[in-house]
Tab-separated table of C-alpha atoms in Angstrom:
chain	number	residue	atom	x	y	z
X	1	UNK	CA	0.000	0.000	0.000
X	2	UNK	CA	1.382	3.409	-0.918
X	3	UNK	CA	0.886	6.708	0.882
X	4	UNK	CA	0.921	9.931	-1.097
X	5	UNK	CA	0.427	13.563	-0.230
X	6	UNK	CA	0.887	15.349	3.037
X	7	UNK	CA	0.326	13.249	6.146
X	8	UNK	CA	-1.466	15.020	8.998
X	9	UNK	CA	-0.514	13.786	12.492
X	10	UNK	CA	-3.238	12.665	14.876
X	11	UNK	CA	-2.770	14.415	18.193
X	12	UNK	CA	-2.689	12.408	21.383
X	13	UNK	CA	-1.354	9.209	19.783
X	14	UNK	CA	2.408	9.208	20.396
X	15	UNK	CA	4.936	7.492	18.151
X	16	UNK	CA	8.627	7.049	18.906
X	17	UNK	CA	11.828	7.277	16.904
X	18	UNK	CA	14.185	4.281	17.348
X	19	UNK	CA	16.285	5.880	20.104
X	20	UNK	CA	13.113	6.984	21.932
X	21	UNK	CA	11.660	3.507	21.580
X	22	UNK	CA	14.791	2.106	23.224
X	23	UNK	CA	14.155	4.397	26.204
X	24	UNK	CA	10.575	3.163	26.403
X	25	UNK	CA	11.590	-0.493	26.110
X	26	UNK	CA	14.241	-0.162	28.821
X	27	UNK	CA	11.701	1.500	31.115
X	28	UNK	CA	9.239	-1.325	30.483
X	29	UNK	CA	12.000	-3.868	31.156
X	30	UNK	CA	12.730	-2.247	34.521
X	31	UNK	CA	9.030	-2.171	35.400
X	32	UNK	CA	8.501	-5.796	34.422
X	33	UNK	CA	11.596	-7.034	36.256
X	34	UNK	CA	10.742	-5.086	39.414
X	35	UNK	CA	7.130	-6.244	39.462
X	36	UNK	CA	8.274	-9.836	39.147
X	37	UNK	CA	10.891	-9.371	41.886
X	38	UNK	CA	7.963	-8.495	44.150
X	39	UNK	CA	6.104	-11.655	43.141
X	40	UNK	CA	3.479	-10.228	40.776
X	41	UNK	CA	2.220	-12.431	37.910
X	42	UNK	CA	1.550	-11.036	34.455
X	43	UNK	CA	-1.905	-11.061	32.871
X	44	UNK	CA	-3.495	-9.433	29.843
X	45	UNK	CA	-7.131	-8.455	29.400
X	46	UNK	CA	-9.159	-7.532	26.352
X	47	UNK	CA	-9.197	-3.928	25.142
X	48	UNK	CA	-12.980	-3.444	25.235
X	49	UNK	CA	-15.587	-3.589	27.970
X	50	UNK	CA	-19.333	-2.876	28.030
X	51	UNK	CA	-19.838	0.884	28.055
X	52	UNK	CA	-22.177	0.746	31.042
X	53	UNK	CA	-19.453	-0.909	33.134
X	54	UNK	CA	-16.863	1.666	32.136
X	55	UNK	CA	-19.194	4.625	32.682
X	56	UNK	CA	-20.164	3.465	36.186
X	57	UNK	CA	-16.779	4.448	37.620
X	58	UNK	CA	-17.247	8.194	38.079
X	59	UNK	CA	-19.045	11.290	36.939
X	60	UNK	CA	-16.489	12.309	34.301
X	61	UNK	CA	-15.897	8.959	32.632
X	62	UNK	CA	-18.648	9.073	29.996
X	63	UNK	CA	-16.948	11.781	27.975
X	64	UNK	CA	-13.621	9.937	28.132
X	65	UNK	CA	-14.780	6.609	26.682
X	66	UNK	CA	-14.038	5.762	23.063
X	67	UNK	CA	-16.940	3.728	21.667
X	68	UNK	CA	-16.117	0.818	19.377
X	69	UNK	CA	-18.277	-0.138	16.404
X	70	UNK	CA	-18.012	-1.668	12.951
X	71	UNK	CA	-18.586	0.479	9.906
X	72	UNK	CA	-22.024	-0.554	8.820
X	73	UNK	CA	-22.609	-2.376	12.094
X	74	UNK	CA	-25.870	-2.367	13.993
X	75	UNK	CA	-26.849	-1.312	17.497
X	76	UNK	CA	-25.119	-4.401	18.909
X	77	UNK	CA	-21.706	-2.844	18.213
X	78	UNK	CA	-22.446	0.452	19.945
X	79	UNK	CA	-22.324	-1.035	23.444
X	80	UNK	CA	-18.551	-1.577	23.606
X	81	UNK	CA	-15.926	0.919	24.704
X	82	UNK	CA	-12.131	0.934	24.891
X	83	UNK	CA	-10.946	0.706	28.484
X	84	UNK	CA	-9.561	3.958	29.946
X	85	UNK	CA	-7.620	2.185	32.703
X	86	UNK	CA	-6.727	-1.379	33.730
X	87	UNK	CA	-8.583	-1.557	37.041
X	88	UNK	CA	-12.097	-1.949	35.632
X	89	UNK	CA	-11.188	-4.820	33.268
X	90	UNK	CA	-9.113	-6.406	36.022
X	91	UNK	CA	-12.127	-6.460	38.347
X	92	UNK	CA	-14.140	-8.218	35.666
X	93	UNK	CA	-11.246	-10.625	35.032
X	94	UNK	CA	-11.153	-11.575	38.726
X	95	UNK	CA	-14.890	-12.335	38.764
X	96	UNK	CA	-14.667	-14.475	35.633
X	97	UNK	CA	-11.580	-16.407	36.738
X	98	UNK	CA	-11.970	-16.545	40.524
X	99	UNK	CA	-12.125	-20.332	40.510
X	100	UNK	CA	-8.760	-20.559	38.745
X	101	UNK	CA	-6.823	-17.975	40.772
X	102	UNK	CA	-4.916	-18.352	44.042
X	103	UNK	CA	-5.732	-15.632	46.565
X	104	UNK	CA	-4.434	-13.204	47.564
X	105	UNK	CA	-3.803	-12.776	43.850
X	106	UNK	CA	-0.854	-10.570	42.852
X	107	UNK	CA	-1.128	-9.323	39.284
X	108	UNK	CA	0.725	-6.985	37.002
X	109	UNK	CA	-0.477	-5.779	33.641
X	110	UNK	CA	1.263	-3.644	31.029
X	111	UNK	CA	-1.080	-2.575	28.226
X	112	UNK	CA	-2.374	0.354	26.248
X	113	UNK	CA	-5.451	2.296	27.309
X	114	UNK	CA	-7.495	5.005	25.601
X	115	UNK	CA	-9.052	8.147	26.995
X	116	UNK	CA	-11.054	10.668	25.005
X	117	UNK	CA	-9.697	13.859	26.512
X	118	UNK	CA	-8.131	16.929	24.946
X	119	UNK	CA	-4.479	16.159	24.161
X	120	UNK	CA	-1.994	18.430	25.887
X	121	UNK	CA	1.446	18.245	27.432
X	122	UNK	CA	1.554	15.012	29.388
X	123	UNK	CA	-1.994	13.995	28.378
X	124	UNK	CA	-2.634	11.480	25.603
X	125	UNK	CA	-5.557	9.729	23.960
X	126	UNK	CA	-3.602	6.490	23.644
X	127	UNK	CA	-1.103	5.561	26.309
X	128	UNK	CA	0.632	2.656	28.023
X	129	UNK	CA	-0.016	1.883	31.679
X	130	UNK	CA	1.768	-0.535	33.980
X	131	UNK	CA	-0.402	-1.710	36.866
X	132	UNK	CA	0.002	-3.881	39.930
X	133	UNK	CA	-2.815	-5.079	42.183
X	134	UNK	CA	-3.288	-7.423	45.098
X	135	UNK	CA	-6.836	-8.742	45.457
X	136	UNK	CA	-8.253	-11.161	48.013
X	137	UNK	CA	-11.538	-12.835	48.884
X	138	UNK	CA	-13.772	-11.130	51.458
X	139	UNK	CA	-11.064	-9.211	53.300
X	140	UNK	CA	-7.718	-7.745	52.300
X	141	UNK	CA	-4.943	-7.335	54.849
X	142	UNK	CA	-4.001	-3.647	55.268
X	143	UNK	CA	-0.284	-4.404	55.026
X	144	UNK	CA	-0.677	-4.638	51.245
X	145	UNK	CA	-1.509	-0.920	51.228
X	146	UNK	CA	1.941	-0.236	52.677
X	147	UNK	CA	3.614	-2.530	50.147
X	148	UNK	CA	2.424	-0.758	46.979
X	149	UNK	CA	4.601	2.380	47.234
X	150	UNK	CA	7.670	0.261	48.026
X	151	UNK	CA	7.335	-1.427	44.621
X	152	UNK	CA	7.056	1.923	42.858
X	153	UNK	CA	10.045	3.301	44.751
X	154	UNK	CA	12.099	0.323	43.538
X	155	UNK	CA	11.049	0.971	39.914
X	156	UNK	CA	11.936	4.653	39.982
X	157	UNK	CA	15.261	4.043	41.705
X	158	UNK	CA	16.317	1.682	38.917
X	159	UNK	CA	15.347	3.986	36.048
X	160	UNK	CA	16.922	7.451	35.677
X	161	UNK	CA	13.844	9.553	36.409
X	162	UNK	CA	15.602	11.738	38.995
X	163	UNK	CA	13.985	12.753	42.266
X	164	UNK	CA	10.433	11.617	42.951
X	165	UNK	CA	7.964	11.750	45.823
X	166	UNK	CA	5.090	9.355	46.510
X	167	UNK	CA	2.204	11.239	48.130
X	168	UNK	CA	-0.078	9.092	50.273
X	169	UNK	CA	-3.425	9.686	51.945
X	170	UNK	CA	-6.280	7.545	53.190
X	171	UNK	CA	-9.793	8.427	52.060
X	172	UNK	CA	-11.135	7.510	55.466
X	173	UNK	CA	-9.326	10.571	56.825
X	174	UNK	CA	-11.229	13.188	54.787
X	175	UNK	CA	-14.343	10.979	54.830
X	176	UNK	CA	-14.427	10.757	58.623
X	177	UNK	CA	-13.333	14.381	58.980
X	178	UNK	CA	-16.133	15.671	56.732
X	179	UNK	CA	-18.709	13.635	58.637
X	180	UNK	CA	-17.232	14.898	61.909
X	181	UNK	CA	-17.853	18.518	60.884
X	182	UNK	CA	-21.350	17.782	59.579
X	183	UNK	CA	-20.786	17.400	55.814
X	184	UNK	CA	-22.834	14.355	54.833
X	185	UNK	CA	-22.139	14.254	51.079
X	186	UNK	CA	-18.607	12.947	51.416
X	187	UNK	CA	-18.195	11.975	47.743
X	188	UNK	CA	-19.162	15.429	46.463
X	189	UNK	CA	-16.828	17.107	48.947
X	190	UNK	CA	-13.953	14.787	47.972
X	191	UNK	CA	-14.445	15.653	44.316
X	192	UNK	CA	-14.295	19.354	45.063
X	193	UNK	CA	-11.176	19.120	47.256
X	194	UNK	CA	-9.518	16.899	44.623
X	195	UNK	CA	-9.480	19.972	42.344
X	196	UNK	CA	-7.124	21.926	44.605
X	197	UNK	CA	-4.090	21.521	42.358
X	198	UNK	CA	-6.058	22.560	39.271
X	199	UNK	CA	-8.044	25.564	40.514
X	200	UNK	CA	-6.477	26.603	43.836
X	201	UNK	CA	-7.891	27.030	47.357
X	202	UNK	CA	-10.009	30.136	46.688
X	203	UNK	CA	-12.056	28.461	43.964
X	204	UNK	CA	-12.294	25.252	45.975
X	205	UNK	CA	-13.650	27.264	48.902
X	206	UNK	CA	-16.232	28.860	46.600
X	207	UNK	CA	-17.321	25.441	45.312
X	208	UNK	CA	-17.618	24.117	48.858
X	209	UNK	CA	-19.813	27.051	49.831
X	210	UNK	CA	-21.959	26.511	46.729
X	211	UNK	CA	-22.375	22.843	47.712
X	212	UNK	CA	-23.864	23.876	51.072
X	213	UNK	CA	-20.842	23.998	53.372
X	214	UNK	CA	-20.601	26.808	55.900
X	215	UNK	CA	-17.618	29.131	55.911
X	216	UNK	CA	-16.209	27.331	58.967
X	217	UNK	CA	-16.670	23.910	57.358
X	218	UNK	CA	-14.966	25.081	54.164
X	219	UNK	CA	-12.057	26.486	56.178
X	220	UNK	CA	-11.634	23.206	58.063
X	221	UNK	CA	-11.660	21.252	54.790
X	222	UNK	CA	-8.868	23.452	53.419
X	223	UNK	CA	-6.892	23.217	56.653
X	224	UNK	CA	-7.060	19.423	56.498
X	225	UNK	CA	-5.958	19.410	52.858
X	226	UNK	CA	-2.969	21.625	53.677
X	227	UNK	CA	-1.409	19.043	56.020
X	228	UNK	CA	1.694	17.430	54.538
X	229	UNK	CA	4.464	15.700	56.486
X	230	UNK	CA	7.335	13.325	55.761
X	231	UNK	CA	6.857	11.625	59.130
X	232	UNK	CA	3.997	10.759	61.474
X	233	UNK	CA	3.457	14.405	62.428
X	234	UNK	CA	0.286	14.556	60.347
X	235	UNK	CA	-1.578	12.670	63.101
X	236	UNK	CA	-1.061	15.410	65.688
X	237	UNK	CA	-1.811	18.123	63.118
X	238	UNK	CA	-5.169	16.525	62.292
X	239	UNK	CA	-5.977	16.058	65.976
X	240	UNK	CA	-5.204	19.736	66.564
X	241	UNK	CA	-8.176	20.643	64.321
X	242	UNK	CA	-10.472	19.262	67.025
X	243	UNK	CA	-12.579	16.958	64.850
X	244	UNK	CA	-13.586	13.494	66.054
X	245	UNK	CA	-15.098	10.556	64.190
X	246	UNK	CA	-14.400	6.783	64.293
X	247	UNK	CA	-13.793	6.628	60.518
X	248	UNK	CA	-11.232	9.406	60.902
X	249	UNK	CA	-9.475	7.360	63.585
X	250	UNK	CA	-9.310	4.335	61.265
X	251	UNK	CA	-7.851	6.414	58.453
X	252	UNK	CA	-5.168	8.011	60.609
X	253	UNK	CA	-4.049	4.626	61.956
X	254	UNK	CA	-3.936	3.096	58.462
X	255	UNK	CA	-1.969	5.985	56.961
X	256	UNK	CA	0.448	5.947	59.894
X	257	UNK	CA	1.184	2.270	59.122
X	258	UNK	CA	1.940	3.079	55.473
X	259	UNK	CA	4.228	6.011	56.304
X	260	UNK	CA	5.976	4.010	59.034
X	261	UNK	CA	6.715	1.216	56.533
X	262	UNK	CA	7.986	3.759	54.027
X	263	UNK	CA	10.325	5.360	56.552
X	264	UNK	CA	11.857	1.953	57.288
X	265	UNK	CA	12.116	0.595	53.740
X	266	UNK	CA	12.076	3.551	51.333
X	267	UNK	CA	13.306	6.541	53.367
X	268	UNK	CA	12.791	9.939	51.803
X	269	UNK	CA	10.274	8.844	49.186
X	270	UNK	CA	6.864	8.799	50.932
X	271	UNK	CA	4.955	11.863	52.126
X	272	UNK	CA	1.638	11.981	53.970
X	273	UNK	CA	-0.319	14.507	51.888
X	274	UNK	CA	-3.910	14.971	53.025
X	275	UNK	CA	-5.057	16.837	49.937
X	276	UNK	CA	-4.727	13.672	47.808
X	277	UNK	CA	-8.206	12.254	47.161
X	278	UNK	CA	-8.258	10.604	43.679
X	279	UNK	CA	-11.328	11.331	41.585
X	280	UNK	CA	-12.666	7.854	40.856
X	281	UNK	CA	-15.460	6.659	43.111
X	282	UNK	CA	-14.211	3.136	43.816
X	283	UNK	CA	-11.304	4.088	46.115
X	284	UNK	CA	-12.089	3.433	49.773
X	285	UNK	CA	-8.788	3.452	51.698
X	286	UNK	CA	-5.175	4.401	51.014
X	287	UNK	CA	-4.639	6.477	47.861
X	288	UNK	CA	-1.384	7.339	46.114
X	289	UNK	CA	-0.056	9.944	43.719
X	290	UNK	CA	3.530	10.394	42.532
X	291	UNK	CA	5.224	13.568	41.311
X	292	UNK	CA	8.652	14.697	40.180
X	293	UNK	CA	9.859	17.754	42.118
X	294	UNK	CA	10.173	20.684	39.748
X	295	UNK	CA	7.534	19.287	37.391
X	296	UNK	CA	4.457	19.504	39.599
X	297	UNK	CA	2.493	21.118	36.757
X	298	UNK	CA	2.523	17.736	35.032
X	299	UNK	CA	0.534	16.254	37.875
X	300	UNK	CA	0.781	12.644	39.001
X	301	UNK	CA	2.711	10.031	37.001
X	302	UNK	CA	1.770	7.086	39.168
X	303	UNK	CA	-1.397	6.728	41.198
X	304	UNK	CA	-3.872	4.289	42.660
X	305	UNK	CA	-5.405	3.133	45.899
X	306	UNK	CA	-7.477	0.626	47.812
X	307	UNK	CA	-10.914	-0.423	46.648
X	308	UNK	CA	-13.237	-2.627	48.687
X	309	UNK	CA	-16.202	-3.137	46.377
X	310	UNK	CA	-15.028	-2.801	42.785
X	311	UNK	CA	-15.275	-6.559	42.201
X	312	UNK	CA	-18.317	-8.442	43.529
X	313	UNK	CA	-20.610	-11.159	42.176
X	314	UNK	CA	-23.350	-10.379	44.707
X	315	UNK	CA	-22.268	-13.160	47.059
X	316	UNK	CA	-18.523	-12.669	47.328
X	317	UNK	CA	-16.614	-9.405	47.339
X	318	UNK	CA	-13.010	-9.159	46.174
X	319	UNK	CA	-11.302	-6.157	47.786
X	320	UNK	CA	-7.967	-5.031	46.439
X	321	UNK	CA	-5.305	-2.370	46.299
X	322	UNK	CA	-3.405	-1.281	43.237
X	323	UNK	CA	-1.185	1.339	41.724
X	324	UNK	CA	-0.586	2.342	38.110
X	325	UNK	CA	2.457	3.831	36.392
X	326	UNK	CA	1.636	6.185	33.522
X	327	UNK	CA	4.438	4.981	31.253
X	328	UNK	CA	3.602	7.240	28.302
X	329	UNK	CA	3.052	10.191	30.617
X	330	UNK	CA	6.488	9.797	32.188
X	331	UNK	CA	8.155	9.352	28.797
X	332	UNK	CA	6.390	12.453	27.509
X	333	UNK	CA	8.216	14.462	30.155
X	334	UNK	CA	11.563	12.662	30.039
X	335	UNK	CA	11.838	12.623	26.246
X	336	UNK	CA	10.025	15.893	25.582
X	337	UNK	CA	12.262	17.812	27.963
X	338	UNK	CA	15.406	15.958	26.875
X	339	UNK	CA	15.966	14.609	30.396
X	340	UNK	CA	16.998	11.095	29.325
X	341	UNK	CA	18.708	9.671	26.251
X	342	UNK	CA	19.663	6.305	24.811
X	343	UNK	CA	23.331	5.692	24.059
X	344	UNK	CA	22.447	4.522	20.555
X	345	UNK	CA	19.434	4.065	18.294
X	346	UNK	CA	19.987	0.366	17.587
X	347	UNK	CA	20.407	-2.717	19.749
X	348	UNK	CA	23.376	-3.782	17.586
X	349	UNK	CA	26.759	-3.602	19.315
X	350	UNK	CA	28.707	-4.826	16.272
X	351	UNK	CA	28.655	-4.171	12.530
X	352	UNK	CA	30.245	-7.011	10.543
X	353	UNK	CA	31.856	-5.509	7.455
X	354	UNK	CA	32.031	-6.869	3.912
X	355	UNK	CA	35.226	-7.011	1.840
X	356	UNK	CA	33.097	-7.623	-1.238
X	357	UNK	CA	29.714	-9.079	-2.115
X	358	UNK	CA	31.145	-12.596	-2.250
X	359	UNK	CA	32.113	-12.324	1.426
X	360	UNK	CA	28.539	-11.955	2.662
X	361	UNK	CA	28.173	-15.639	3.594
X	362	UNK	CA	31.339	-15.425	5.687
X	363	UNK	CA	30.066	-12.242	7.377
X	364	UNK	CA	26.716	-13.865	8.145
X	365	UNK	CA	28.563	-16.807	9.749
X	366	UNK	CA	30.444	-14.390	12.018
X	367	UNK	CA	27.209	-12.557	12.889
X	368	UNK	CA	25.461	-15.854	13.655
X	369	UNK	CA	28.246	-16.887	16.036
X	370	UNK	CA	28.042	-13.561	17.846
X	371	UNK	CA	24.253	-13.660	18.089
X	372	UNK	CA	24.284	-17.160	19.545
X	373	UNK	CA	26.366	-15.754	22.369
X	374	UNK	CA	23.892	-12.944	22.990
X	375	UNK	CA	25.768	-10.195	21.127
X	376	UNK	CA	23.432	-8.138	18.936
X	377	UNK	CA	24.926	-7.334	15.550
X	378	UNK	CA	24.144	-6.657	11.933
X	379	UNK	CA	25.931	-7.232	8.652
X	380	UNK	CA	26.833	-4.199	6.584
X	381	UNK	CA	24.126	-3.428	4.006
X	382	UNK	CA	26.606	-3.283	1.109
X	383	UNK	CA	30.253	-3.917	0.289
X	384	UNK	CA	31.169	-0.244	0.160
X	385	UNK	CA	34.608	1.029	1.046
X	386	UNK	CA	35.512	0.281	4.656
X	387	UNK	CA	35.464	3.986	5.496
X	388	UNK	CA	31.869	4.235	4.335
X	389	UNK	CA	30.879	1.113	6.301
X	390	UNK	CA	32.467	2.585	9.436
X	391	UNK	CA	30.577	5.849	8.907
X	392	UNK	CA	27.369	3.837	8.622
X	393	UNK	CA	28.120	2.216	11.990
X	394	UNK	CA	28.888	5.616	13.491
X	395	UNK	CA	25.574	7.085	12.291
X	396	UNK	CA	23.728	4.140	13.822
X	397	UNK	CA	25.657	4.431	17.066
X	398	UNK	CA	27.151	0.935	16.695
X	399	UNK	CA	30.358	0.999	18.768
X	400	UNK	CA	32.279	-1.925	17.209
X	401	UNK	CA	33.129	-2.834	13.616
X	402	UNK	CA	34.175	-6.392	12.795
X	403	UNK	CA	36.606	-7.199	9.978
X	404	UNK	CA	36.495	-10.882	8.915
X	405	UNK	CA	39.922	-12.201	7.913
X	406	UNK	CA	40.977	-12.098	4.281
X	407	UNK	CA	43.178	-15.133	4.767
X	408	UNK	CA	45.080	-16.620	7.684
X	409	UNK	CA	45.589	-13.304	9.477
X	410	UNK	CA	42.478	-13.775	11.637
X	411	UNK	CA	39.471	-11.525	12.315
X	412	UNK	CA	39.819	-8.129	13.938
X	413	UNK	CA	37.387	-5.845	15.724
X	414	UNK	CA	37.631	-2.071	16.050
X	415	UNK	CA	36.179	0.251	18.644
X	416	UNK	CA	35.350	3.172	16.377
X	417	UNK	CA	35.143	5.570	19.322
X	418	UNK	CA	38.768	5.069	20.379
X	419	UNK	CA	40.262	3.683	17.176
X	420	UNK	CA	41.616	0.640	18.996
X	421	UNK	CA	41.652	-2.450	16.740
X	422	UNK	CA	42.507	-5.905	18.094
X	423	UNK	CA	42.433	-9.562	16.954
X	424	UNK	CA	39.127	-11.259	17.761
X	425	UNK	CA	37.398	-14.638	17.554
X	426	UNK	CA	33.607	-14.713	17.122
X	427	UNK	CA	33.456	-17.743	19.437
X	428	UNK	CA	35.071	-15.966	22.400
X	429	UNK	CA	35.157	-12.165	21.960
X	430	UNK	CA	32.632	-10.022	23.838
X	431	UNK	CA	32.247	-6.261	24.084
X	432	UNK	CA	32.456	-4.569	27.482
X	433	UNK	CA	29.269	-5.114	29.475
X	434	UNK	CA	28.388	-1.413	29.173
X	435	UNK	CA	28.305	-1.718	25.362
X	436	UNK	CA	26.394	-4.972	25.109
X	437	UNK	CA	23.022	-3.194	24.998
X	438	UNK	CA	21.983	0.442	24.611
X	439	UNK	CA	22.138	2.349	27.883
X	440	UNK	CA	19.599	4.903	29.036
X	441	UNK	CA	21.015	7.730	31.109
X	442	UNK	CA	19.732	10.948	32.580
X	443	UNK	CA	21.091	13.844	30.558
X	444	UNK	CA	23.486	15.968	32.580
X	445	UNK	CA	23.845	13.372	35.335
């Protein structure tokens, strides 16, 4: 099929150049390896779900769902939508496969999702997410809520994202607090307070007053949301506001456990931030958001929380806790701002040269021997002059050029960065470990 004429890009659907794709692949490798180190098993779910199931997850989801239909299809097709996150399909997956799973079930899932929002910096219509969840039958131990941020901290430490902070709250804290001050519509109040970062405290106060809160109640809501500590000091600060409610007590104790675990196992990465609410309705306990200091305007790159009733068949409830890494969102910042770079745009560490066209079979034999030992390589595309073949390797970022022997002299390999050329045997030679695969580094680090 041929393409002619000017091609107009479709906004919100990112595509990567080879060196950018290497950055993405390395990030996904780190995520996958870390998830598995923590004992999570990989699953994959279908891309579509019934629209009514997707739209039941919050007030703003309807406008975000991409409907799926066949051209010329009937009404039957119009009831499917592309999933906008992995949690909703995962809940359905648990219900359908509960008899085949071992609980508590630890799952990770790396897939694309689609969201029909206006594309902008850091926001995409098609994006890759990497999720982990622990789900159990009937009850879920609260210690899993403390485990989630430790996994994320391990991921971000292994990939050159720079400084990061995992902000943690428990929805029982604002829920119990609001009830303690006489605000009965907890969900509506949570949704308003969740807009603090977007519209600021003055507009949030105005929305609270419009919703029926008194001036004192609105002030207390803002005072609660302003509490942020890197230790357990948030407990005393909440108590100082003079509000009492048993749900509030539960939330403070649960959040204290999470922060205490973070201090012991991931010091300097967790912060108790009581403005964090998360907009989706199914969160019931601990909630998480993750930001990069200096890039707060990009919002959260990794978020999630506990849900107690997302999955239920009417007889059995499957509570869980999960957290999701916005892979495409993070890459949009790291690549768009030039904060990370791949050392080369190809996996090949070696280019095997050609003396002439008749030597191609010999070159392929060398390349095969190298590949069988895990050394990525390619054979020169043509038997051009050696200088031209070396320039080709340089443009591709391939660090080593291999010269098969012309007789009994033996093969040689050249590091084109230093000019050093040494005898080599395809059965034994290996490049330095740092050159075996493309490296991803933080620019300026």
